[in-house]
PDB file of C-alpha atoms and ligand atoms in Angstrom:
ATOM      1  CA  MET A 274     -28.011 -43.624   7.074  1.00 81.00           C
ATOM      2  CA  TYR A 275     -30.033 -46.742   7.436  1.00 90.00           C
ATOM      3  CA  ASN A 276     -30.041 -49.422  10.132  1.00 95.00           C
ATOM      4  CA  ILE A 277     -31.918 -52.668   9.607  1.00 97.00           C
ATOM      5  CA  ALA A 278     -32.093 -55.875  11.612  1.00 98.00           C
ATOM      6  CA  PHE A 279     -33.096 -59.315  10.354  1.00 98.00           C
ATOM      7  CA  VAL A 280     -35.100 -61.718  12.483  1.00 98.00           C
ATOM      8  CA  GLY A 281     -35.812 -65.266  11.380  1.00 98.00           C
ATOM      9  CA  ALA A 282     -35.514 -68.879  12.459  1.00 98.00           C
ATOM     10  CA  PRO A 283     -32.375 -70.915  11.747  1.00 96.00           C
ATOM     11  CA  GLY A 284     -32.591 -71.755   8.043  1.00 95.00           C
ATOM     12  CA  SER A 285     -34.901 -68.850   7.193  1.00 97.00           C
ATOM     13  CA  GLY A 286     -32.279 -67.429   4.822  1.00 95.00           C
ATOM     14  CA  LYS A 287     -31.622 -64.308   6.821  1.00 96.00           C
ATOM     15  CA  GLY A 288     -27.833 -64.592   6.349  1.00 94.00           C
ATOM     16  CA  THR A 289     -28.126 -64.806   2.560  1.00 94.00           C
ATOM     17  CA  GLN A 290     -30.673 -62.003   2.388  1.00 97.00           C
ATOM     18  CA  ALA A 291     -28.898 -59.741   4.880  1.00 97.00           C
ATOM     19  CA  ALA A 292     -25.655 -59.991   2.887  1.00 95.00           C
ATOM     20  CA  ALA A 293     -27.484 -59.144  -0.355  1.00 96.00           C
ATOM     21  CA  ILE A 294     -29.305 -56.173   1.161  1.00 95.00           C
ATOM     22  CA  ALA A 295     -26.110 -54.825   2.739  1.00 95.00           C
ATOM     23  CA  ARG A 296     -24.372 -55.051  -0.644  1.00 94.00           C
ATOM     24  CA  LYS A 297     -27.245 -53.323  -2.374  1.00 92.00           C
ATOM     25  CA  LEU A 298     -27.527 -50.494   0.133  1.00 91.00           C
ATOM     26  CA  ASN A 299     -23.744 -50.317   0.496  1.00 91.00           C
ATOM     27  CA  ILE A 300     -23.810 -50.539   4.274  1.00 93.00           C
ATOM     28  CA  LEU A 301     -22.017 -52.810   6.716  1.00 94.00           C
ATOM     29  CA  HIS A 302     -23.238 -56.393   7.236  1.00 95.00           C
ATOM     30  CA  ILE A 303     -22.831 -57.462  10.862  1.00 96.00           C
ATOM     31  CA  ALA A 304     -23.529 -61.193  11.225  1.00 97.00           C
ATOM     32  CA  THR A 305     -23.127 -62.270  14.830  1.00 97.00           C
ATOM     33  CA  GLY A 306     -23.177 -65.985  13.938  1.00 96.00           C
ATOM     34  CA  ASP A 307     -20.317 -65.535  11.443  1.00 94.00           C
ATOM     35  CA  LEU A 308     -18.344 -63.449  13.938  1.00 95.00           C
ATOM     36  CA  PHE A 309     -18.837 -66.104  16.600  1.00 96.00           C
ATOM     37  CA  ARG A 310     -17.749 -68.894  14.243  1.00 94.00           C
ATOM     38  CA  GLN A 311     -14.603 -66.903  13.443  1.00 93.00           C
ATOM     39  CA  ALA A 312     -13.947 -66.378  17.144  1.00 95.00           C
ATOM     40  CA  ALA A 313     -14.504 -70.098  17.835  1.00 94.00           C
ATOM     41  CA  GLY A 314     -11.994 -70.937  15.087  1.00 92.00           C
ATOM     42  CA  ARG A 315      -9.326 -68.806  16.732  1.00 93.00           C
ATOM     43  CA  GLY A 316      -9.228 -71.122  19.710  1.00 88.00           C
ATOM     44  CA  ASP A 317      -8.317 -68.528  22.330  1.00 95.00           C
ATOM     45  CA  GLU A 318     -10.073 -68.351  25.673  1.00 96.00           C
ATOM     46  CA  LEU A 319     -13.046 -66.314  24.454  1.00 95.00           C
ATOM     47  CA  GLY A 320     -13.260 -68.417  21.290  1.00 96.00           C
ATOM     48  CA  ASN A 321     -13.405 -71.656  23.264  1.00 97.00           C
ATOM     49  CA  LYS A 322     -16.157 -70.277  25.439  1.00 97.00           C
ATOM     50  CA  VAL A 323     -18.146 -69.141  22.409  1.00 97.00           C
ATOM     51  CA  ARG A 324     -17.678 -72.513  20.704  1.00 96.00           C
ATOM     52  CA  SER A 325     -19.233 -74.349  23.630  1.00 97.00           C
ATOM     53  CA  TYR A 326     -22.475 -72.375  23.110  1.00 97.00           C
ATOM     54  CA  LEU A 327     -22.481 -72.762  19.319  1.00 97.00           C
ATOM     55  CA  GLU A 328     -22.056 -76.522  19.630  1.00 96.00           C
ATOM     56  CA  LYS A 329     -25.010 -76.787  21.995  1.00 96.00           C
ATOM     57  CA  GLY A 330     -27.207 -74.530  19.869  1.00 97.00           C
ATOM     58  CA  GLU A 331     -27.587 -72.100  22.764  1.00 98.00           C
ATOM     59  CA  LEU A 332     -27.306 -68.334  22.716  1.00 98.00           C
ATOM     60  CA  VAL A 333     -23.909 -66.908  23.512  1.00 98.00           C
ATOM     61  CA  PRO A 334     -24.306 -64.897  26.764  1.00 98.00           C
ATOM     62  CA  ASP A 335     -25.661 -61.369  26.306  1.00 98.00           C
ATOM     63  CA  ASP A 336     -22.635 -59.594  27.763  1.00 97.00           C
ATOM     64  CA  ILE A 337     -20.312 -61.132  25.171  1.00 97.00           C
ATOM     65  CA  THR A 338     -22.796 -60.634  22.332  1.00 98.00           C
ATOM     66  CA  ILE A 339     -23.709 -57.048  23.151  1.00 97.00           C
ATOM     67  CA  GLY A 340     -20.051 -56.104  23.583  1.00 95.00           C
ATOM     68  CA  LEU A 341     -19.266 -57.577  20.178  1.00 94.00           C
ATOM     69  CA  VAL A 342     -22.066 -55.706  18.408  1.00 95.00           C
ATOM     70  CA  LYS A 343     -21.201 -52.427  20.118  1.00 93.00           C
ATOM     71  CA  GLY A 344     -17.633 -52.721  18.858  1.00 92.00           C
ATOM     72  CA  GLN A 345     -18.804 -53.471  15.317  1.00 92.00           C
ATOM     73  CA  LEU A 346     -21.268 -50.582  15.279  1.00 91.00           C
ATOM     74  CA  ALA A 347     -18.668 -48.168  16.584  1.00 87.00           C
ATOM     75  CA  ALA A 348     -16.411 -49.183  13.701  1.00 81.00           C
ATOM     76  CA  SER A 349     -19.183 -48.928  11.093  1.00 76.00           C
ATOM     77  CA  GLY A 350     -18.992 -45.161  10.608  1.00 72.00           C
ATOM     78  CA  SER A 351     -22.192 -43.275   9.973  1.00 70.00           C
ATOM     79  CA  LYS A 352     -23.591 -45.125   6.940  1.00 84.00           C
ATOM     80  CA  GLY A 353     -25.639 -47.627   8.913  1.00 91.00           C
ATOM     81  CA  ALA A 354     -25.655 -51.390   9.144  1.00 95.00           C
ATOM     82  CA  VAL A 355     -27.573 -54.554   8.449  1.00 97.00           C
ATOM     83  CA  LEU A 356     -27.714 -56.568  11.655  1.00 97.00           C
ATOM     84  CA  ASP A 357     -27.980 -60.286  10.912  1.00 98.00           C
ATOM     85  CA  GLY A 358     -28.758 -62.446  13.937  1.00 97.00           C
ATOM     86  CA  PHE A 359     -28.919 -59.579  16.399  1.00 98.00           C
ATOM     87  CA  PRO A 360     -30.961 -58.811  18.433  1.00 98.00           C
ATOM     88  CA  ARG A 361     -32.050 -62.310  19.348  1.00 98.00           C
ATOM     89  CA  ASN A 362     -33.900 -61.553  22.579  1.00 98.00           C
ATOM     90  CA  ILE A 363     -35.582 -58.569  24.245  1.00 98.00           C
ATOM     91  CA  ARG A 364     -32.579 -57.710  26.372  1.00 98.00           C
ATOM     92  CA  GLN A 365     -30.401 -57.439  23.272  1.00 98.00           C
ATOM     93  CA  ALA A 366     -33.063 -55.288  21.603  1.00 98.00           C
ATOM     94  CA  GLU A 367     -32.943 -52.869  24.526  1.00 97.00           C
ATOM     95  CA  ALA A 368     -29.152 -52.845  24.481  1.00 97.00           C
ATOM     96  CA  LEU A 369     -29.216 -52.109  20.753  1.00 96.00           C
ATOM     97  CA  ASP A 370     -31.013 -48.792  21.228  1.00 92.00           C
ATOM     98  CA  GLU A 371     -28.243 -47.742  23.535  1.00 91.00           C
ATOM     99  CA  ALA A 372     -25.489 -49.109  21.269  1.00 91.00           C
ATOM    100  CA  LEU A 373     -26.873 -47.130  18.330  1.00 90.00           C
ATOM    101  CA  ASP A 374     -25.939 -44.061  20.319  1.00 83.00           C
ATOM    102  CA  GLY A 375     -28.506 -41.605  18.980  1.00 85.00           C
ATOM    103  CA  GLN A 376     -29.027 -43.363  15.636  1.00 89.00           C
ATOM    104  CA  VAL A 377     -32.265 -45.273  15.114  1.00 93.00           C
ATOM    105  CA  LEU A 378     -33.099 -48.779  14.033  1.00 96.00           C
ATOM    106  CA  ASP A 379     -35.216 -48.066  10.951  1.00 95.00           C
ATOM    107  CA  ARG A 380     -36.732 -51.440  10.097  1.00 97.00           C
ATOM    108  CA  VAL A 381     -36.767 -55.012  11.339  1.00 97.00           C
ATOM    109  CA  VAL A 382     -37.255 -57.587   8.597  1.00 98.00           C
ATOM    110  CA  TYR A 383     -38.896 -60.759   9.869  1.00 98.00           C
ATOM    111  CA  ILE A 384     -38.491 -63.631   7.412  1.00 98.00           C
ATOM    112  CA  ARG A 385     -41.256 -66.176   7.920  1.00 97.00           C
ATOM    113  CA  VAL A 386     -40.691 -69.815   6.866  1.00 97.00           C
ATOM    114  CA  SER A 387     -42.572 -72.971   7.886  1.00 95.00           C
ATOM    115  CA  GLU A 388     -40.886 -75.379  10.291  1.00 93.00           C
ATOM    116  CA  VAL A 389     -41.014 -78.190   7.719  1.00 93.00           C
ATOM    117  CA  GLU A 390     -39.141 -76.055   5.194  1.00 94.00           C
ATOM    118  CA  LEU A 391     -36.565 -74.955   7.815  1.00 95.00           C
ATOM    119  CA  THR A 392     -35.746 -78.536   8.723  1.00 92.00           C
ATOM    120  CA  ARG A 393     -35.448 -79.513   5.071  1.00 92.00           C
ATOM    121  CA  ARG A 394     -33.097 -76.606   4.300  1.00 93.00           C
ATOM    122  CA  LEU A 395     -30.796 -77.121   7.292  1.00 93.00           C
ATOM    123  CA  SER A 396     -30.423 -80.853   6.703  1.00 91.00           C
ATOM    124  CA  ARG A 397     -29.265 -80.133   3.138  1.00 92.00           C
ATOM    125  CA  ARG A 398     -27.109 -77.075   3.819  1.00 92.00           C
ATOM    126  CA  ARG A 399     -23.398 -77.455   3.036  1.00 92.00           C
ATOM    127  CA  VAL A 400     -20.775 -74.786   3.668  1.00 92.00           C
ATOM    128  CA  CYS A 401     -17.361 -74.386   1.988  1.00 93.00           C
ATOM    129  CA  ARG A 402     -14.702 -74.814   4.647  1.00 89.00           C
ATOM    130  CA  GLU A 403     -12.436 -72.333   2.852  1.00 92.00           C
ATOM    131  CA  CYS A 404     -14.678 -69.425   1.794  1.00 91.00           C
ATOM    132  CA  GLN A 405     -17.945 -70.147   3.694  1.00 88.00           C
ATOM    133  CA  ALA A 406     -20.089 -70.126   0.533  1.00 89.00           C
ATOM    134  CA  THR A 407     -23.375 -71.952   1.162  1.00 89.00           C
ATOM    135  CA  TYR A 408     -24.887 -74.708  -1.006  1.00 90.00           C
ATOM    136  CA  MET A 409     -27.824 -77.081  -0.953  1.00 88.00           C
ATOM    137  CA  ALA A 410     -26.877 -80.749  -1.199  1.00 87.00           C
ATOM    138  CA  GLY A 411     -28.910 -82.673  -3.757  1.00 79.00           C
ATOM    139  CA  GLU A 412     -31.467 -85.279  -2.714  1.00 67.00           C
ATOM    140  CA  GLY A 413     -29.726 -88.391  -1.366  1.00 64.00           C
ATOM    141  CA  GLU A 414     -26.275 -86.963  -2.105  1.00 66.00           C
ATOM    142  CA  THR A 415     -23.493 -88.418   0.026  1.00 59.00           C
ATOM    143  CA  ALA A 416     -20.063 -87.552  -1.428  1.00 60.00           C
ATOM    144  CA  ALA A 417     -19.762 -83.778  -1.126  1.00 66.00           C
ATOM    145  CA  PRO A 418     -18.788 -81.978  -4.344  1.00 81.00           C
ATOM    146  CA  LEU A 419     -16.313 -79.091  -4.233  1.00 91.00           C
ATOM    147  CA  CYS A 420     -16.981 -75.356  -3.935  1.00 94.00           C
ATOM    148  CA  ARG A 421     -17.728 -73.735  -7.309  1.00 93.00           C
ATOM    149  CA  ARG A 422     -16.064 -70.543  -6.155  1.00 94.00           C
ATOM    150  CA  CYS A 423     -12.771 -71.726  -4.694  1.00 96.00           C
ATOM    151  CA  GLY A 424     -12.598 -75.524  -4.988  1.00 94.00           C
ATOM    152  CA  GLY A 425     -12.743 -75.944  -1.195  1.00 95.00           C
ATOM    153  CA  ARG A 426     -14.384 -78.937   0.461  1.00 93.00           C
ATOM    154  CA  LEU A 427     -18.039 -78.631   1.407  1.00 92.00           C
ATOM    155  CA  GLU A 428     -19.131 -79.723   4.855  1.00 91.00           C
ATOM    156  CA  ARG A 429     -22.159 -79.631   7.053  1.00 92.00           C
ATOM    157  CA  ARG A 430     -22.007 -76.749   9.540  1.00 91.00           C
ATOM    158  CA  ALA A 431     -21.105 -78.099  12.984  1.00 89.00           C
ATOM    159  CA  ASP A 432     -24.462 -76.988  14.436  1.00 93.00           C
ATOM    160  CA  ASP A 433     -26.636 -78.310  11.574  1.00 93.00           C
ATOM    161  CA  GLY A 434     -26.982 -81.840  12.971  1.00 92.00           C
ATOM    162  CA  PRO A 435     -30.608 -82.816  13.782  1.00 92.00           C
ATOM    163  CA  GLU A 436     -30.289 -82.550  17.547  1.00 94.00           C
ATOM    164  CA  THR A 437     -28.650 -79.124  17.550  1.00 95.00           C
ATOM    165  CA  VAL A 438     -31.125 -77.881  14.947  1.00 94.00           C
ATOM    166  CA  ARG A 439     -33.998 -78.852  17.258  1.00 95.00           C
ATOM    167  CA  LYS A 440     -32.318 -76.999  20.116  1.00 96.00           C
ATOM    168  CA  ARG A 441     -31.681 -73.885  17.993  1.00 96.00           C
ATOM    169  CA  TYR A 442     -35.307 -73.862  16.891  1.00 96.00           C
ATOM    170  CA  ALA A 443     -36.533 -74.166  20.488  1.00 97.00           C
ATOM    171  CA  VAL A 444     -34.267 -71.296  21.545  1.00 98.00           C
ATOM    172  CA  TYR A 445     -35.558 -69.236  18.621  1.00 98.00           C
ATOM    173  CA  MET A 446     -39.195 -69.869  19.609  1.00 98.00           C
ATOM    174  CA  ALA A 447     -38.611 -69.048  23.280  1.00 98.00           C
ATOM    175  CA  GLU A 448     -36.141 -66.157  23.070  1.00 98.00           C
ATOM    176  CA  THR A 449     -36.400 -64.556  19.653  1.00 98.00           C
ATOM    177  CA  THR A 450     -40.060 -64.711  18.557  1.00 98.00           C
ATOM    178  CA  PRO A 451     -41.091 -62.206  21.292  1.00 98.00           C
ATOM    179  CA  LEU A 452     -39.181 -59.638  19.216  1.00 98.00           C
ATOM    180  CA  ILE A 453     -41.815 -59.893  16.481  1.00 98.00           C
ATOM    181  CA  GLY A 454     -44.488 -58.386  18.729  1.00 97.00           C
ATOM    182  CA  TYR A 455     -41.972 -56.026  20.293  1.00 98.00           C
ATOM    183  CA  TYR A 456     -41.057 -54.426  16.958  1.00 97.00           C
ATOM    184  CA  ALA A 457     -44.591 -54.615  15.545  1.00 97.00           C
ATOM    185  CA  ALA A 458     -45.755 -52.528  18.520  1.00 97.00           C
ATOM    186  CA  ARG A 459     -43.065 -49.963  17.670  1.00 96.00           C
ATOM    187  CA  GLY A 460     -44.089 -49.797  14.014  1.00 95.00           C
ATOM    188  CA  LYS A 461     -40.781 -51.182  12.785  1.00 96.00           C
ATOM    189  CA  LEU A 462     -41.697 -54.664  11.649  1.00 97.00           C
ATOM    190  CA  ALA A 463     -41.602 -55.687   7.983  1.00 96.00           C
ATOM    191  CA  GLU A 464     -42.881 -59.246   7.706  1.00 97.00           C
ATOM    192  CA  VAL A 465     -41.827 -61.120   4.583  1.00 97.00           C
ATOM    193  CA  ASP A 466     -42.727 -64.565   3.264  1.00 98.00           C
ATOM    194  CA  GLY A 467     -39.392 -66.448   3.153  1.00 98.00           C
ATOM    195  CA  GLN A 468     -40.565 -69.357   0.995  1.00 96.00           C
ATOM    196  CA  GLY A 469     -39.520 -69.367  -2.658  1.00 94.00           C
ATOM    197  CA  SER A 470     -36.297 -68.592  -4.499  1.00 94.00           C
ATOM    198  CA  ILE A 471     -33.568 -66.315  -3.138  1.00 94.00           C
ATOM    199  CA  ASP A 472     -34.465 -63.713  -5.789  1.00 96.00           C
ATOM    200  CA  GLU A 473     -38.174 -63.850  -4.998  1.00 97.00           C
ATOM    201  CA  VAL A 474     -37.518 -63.296  -1.302  1.00 97.00           C
ATOM    202  CA  ASN A 475     -35.049 -60.480  -2.179  1.00 95.00           C
ATOM    203  CA  GLY A 476     -37.744 -58.738  -4.156  1.00 95.00           C
ATOM    204  CA  ARG A 477     -40.227 -58.993  -1.295  1.00 97.00           C
ATOM    205  CA  ILE A 478     -37.717 -57.557   1.176  1.00 96.00           C
ATOM    206  CA  MET A 479     -36.838 -54.624  -1.065  1.00 95.00           C
ATOM    207  CA  ALA A 480     -40.543 -53.941  -1.562  1.00 95.00           C
ATOM    208  CA  ALA A 481     -41.153 -54.137   2.187  1.00 95.00           C
ATOM    209  CA  LEU A 482     -38.303 -51.685   2.749  1.00 93.00           C
ATOM    210  CA  GLY A 483     -39.878 -49.394   0.172  1.00 88.00           C
ATOM    211  CA  ARG A 484     -36.932 -49.657  -2.206  1.00 68.00           C
ATOM    212  CA  GLN A 485     -37.333 -49.716  -5.981  1.00 54.00           C
ATOM    213  CA  GLU A 486     -34.027 -51.363  -6.916  1.00 54.00           C
ATOM    214  CA  THR A 487     -34.056 -55.064  -7.610  1.00 49.00           C
ATOM    215  CA  LEU A 488     -31.191 -57.198  -6.459  1.00 45.00           C
ATOM    216  CA  THR A 489     -29.022 -58.830  -9.052  1.00 42.00           C
TER     217      THR A 489
HETATM  218  P1  ADP B 651     -28.889 -69.514  12.718  1.00 93.96           P
HETATM  219  O1  ADP B 651     -29.729 -68.275  12.788  1.00 93.96           O
HETATM  220  O2  ADP B 651     -29.132 -70.302  11.485  1.00 93.96           O
HETATM  221  O3  ADP B 651     -28.943 -70.348  13.965  1.00 93.96           O
HETATM  222  P2  ADP B 651     -26.432 -67.948  13.033  1.00 93.96           P
HETATM  223  O4  ADP B 651     -25.194 -68.097  12.220  1.00 93.96           O
HETATM  224  O5  ADP B 651     -27.147 -66.638  12.968  1.00 93.96           O
HETATM  225  O6  ADP B 651     -27.362 -69.126  12.531  1.00 93.96           O
HETATM  226  O7  ADP B 651     -26.117 -68.243  14.575  1.00 93.96           O
HETATM  227  C1  ADP B 651     -25.395 -69.389  14.963  1.00 93.96           C
HETATM  228  C2  ADP B 651     -25.185 -69.411  16.462  1.00 93.96           C
HETATM  229  O8  ADP B 651     -24.453 -68.228  16.881  1.00 93.96           O
HETATM  230  C3  ADP B 651     -26.440 -69.391  17.324  1.00 93.96           C
HETATM  231  O9  ADP B 651     -26.992 -70.674  17.480  1.00 93.96           O
HETATM  232  C4  ADP B 651     -25.887 -68.819  18.653  1.00 93.96           C
HETATM  233  O10 ADP B 651     -25.203 -69.810  19.386  1.00 93.96           O
HETATM  234  C5  ADP B 651     -24.877 -67.802  18.177  1.00 93.96           C
HETATM  235  N1  ADP B 651     -25.457 -66.447  18.059  1.00 93.96           N
HETATM  236  C6  ADP B 651     -25.622 -65.748  16.905  1.00 93.96           C
HETATM  237  N2  ADP B 651     -26.189 -64.541  17.157  1.00 93.96           N
HETATM  238  C7  ADP B 651     -26.384 -64.467  18.497  1.00 93.96           C
HETATM  239  C8  ADP B 651     -26.945 -63.501  19.388  1.00 93.96           C
HETATM  240  N3  ADP B 651     -27.440 -62.330  18.934  1.00 93.96           N
HETATM  241  N4  ADP B 651     -26.987 -63.784  20.703  1.00 93.96           N
HETATM  242  C9  ADP B 651     -26.508 -64.931  21.169  1.00 93.96           C
HETATM  243  N5  ADP B 651     -25.977 -65.892  20.413  1.00 93.96           N
HETATM  244  C10 ADP B 651     -25.907 -65.685  19.077  1.00 93.96           C
HETATM  245 ZN1   ZN B 652     -15.278 -71.930  -1.357  1.00 93.96          ZN
END
């Protein structure tokens, strides 16, 4: 059993890397952002509430978020999980220990990327509206090409506009970066340079986790 959490700024690549690591280790990938986007798409009362936070680039309130993660963990069985986007503040970190219900959080991977690079990545990110595959738009590209996987239309994520990106980054700095010291003090932090290709960063994460396998 193995539980890992990913911490990183918006655009750090934690979603891509968390999915790859979960696949490799054959454990559940719990991505709070994805779950919230699904909820927002459902358009029920909870979904509408969640959407209002996503659109502003603010954190969804802790009670909703912690309840969601608890439910996911309870359903994950005993193999462990990769937490992607949770915890995002100290209160969530404390709630996680309780939610793990006797299991431990083994490692926290912190993916470090410069602010310039984050801004560049988010402004170019395009997501397939059908299958959620992520792409990088080419320099100066206007007409969006279609998804290579399913032919769906590619769009900018609703919260990737410049203003919301600035807000998300400010929230990350204020709320989430304290977790770096928090987990370092508990001997759980694995800090990884997030610049470079997806494969390069994969390799660094596997090395930091003390795993020999390479991701393909
Ligand atoms: P990013 O890390 O690039 O901002 P995510 O998909 O992880 O992208 O998160 C998108 C949004 O989902 C956040 O801006 C926030 O509104 C919400 N969210 C995700 N995880 C959490 C969390 N642990 N606590 C509160 N809100 C969250
Ligand atoms: Zn697609």
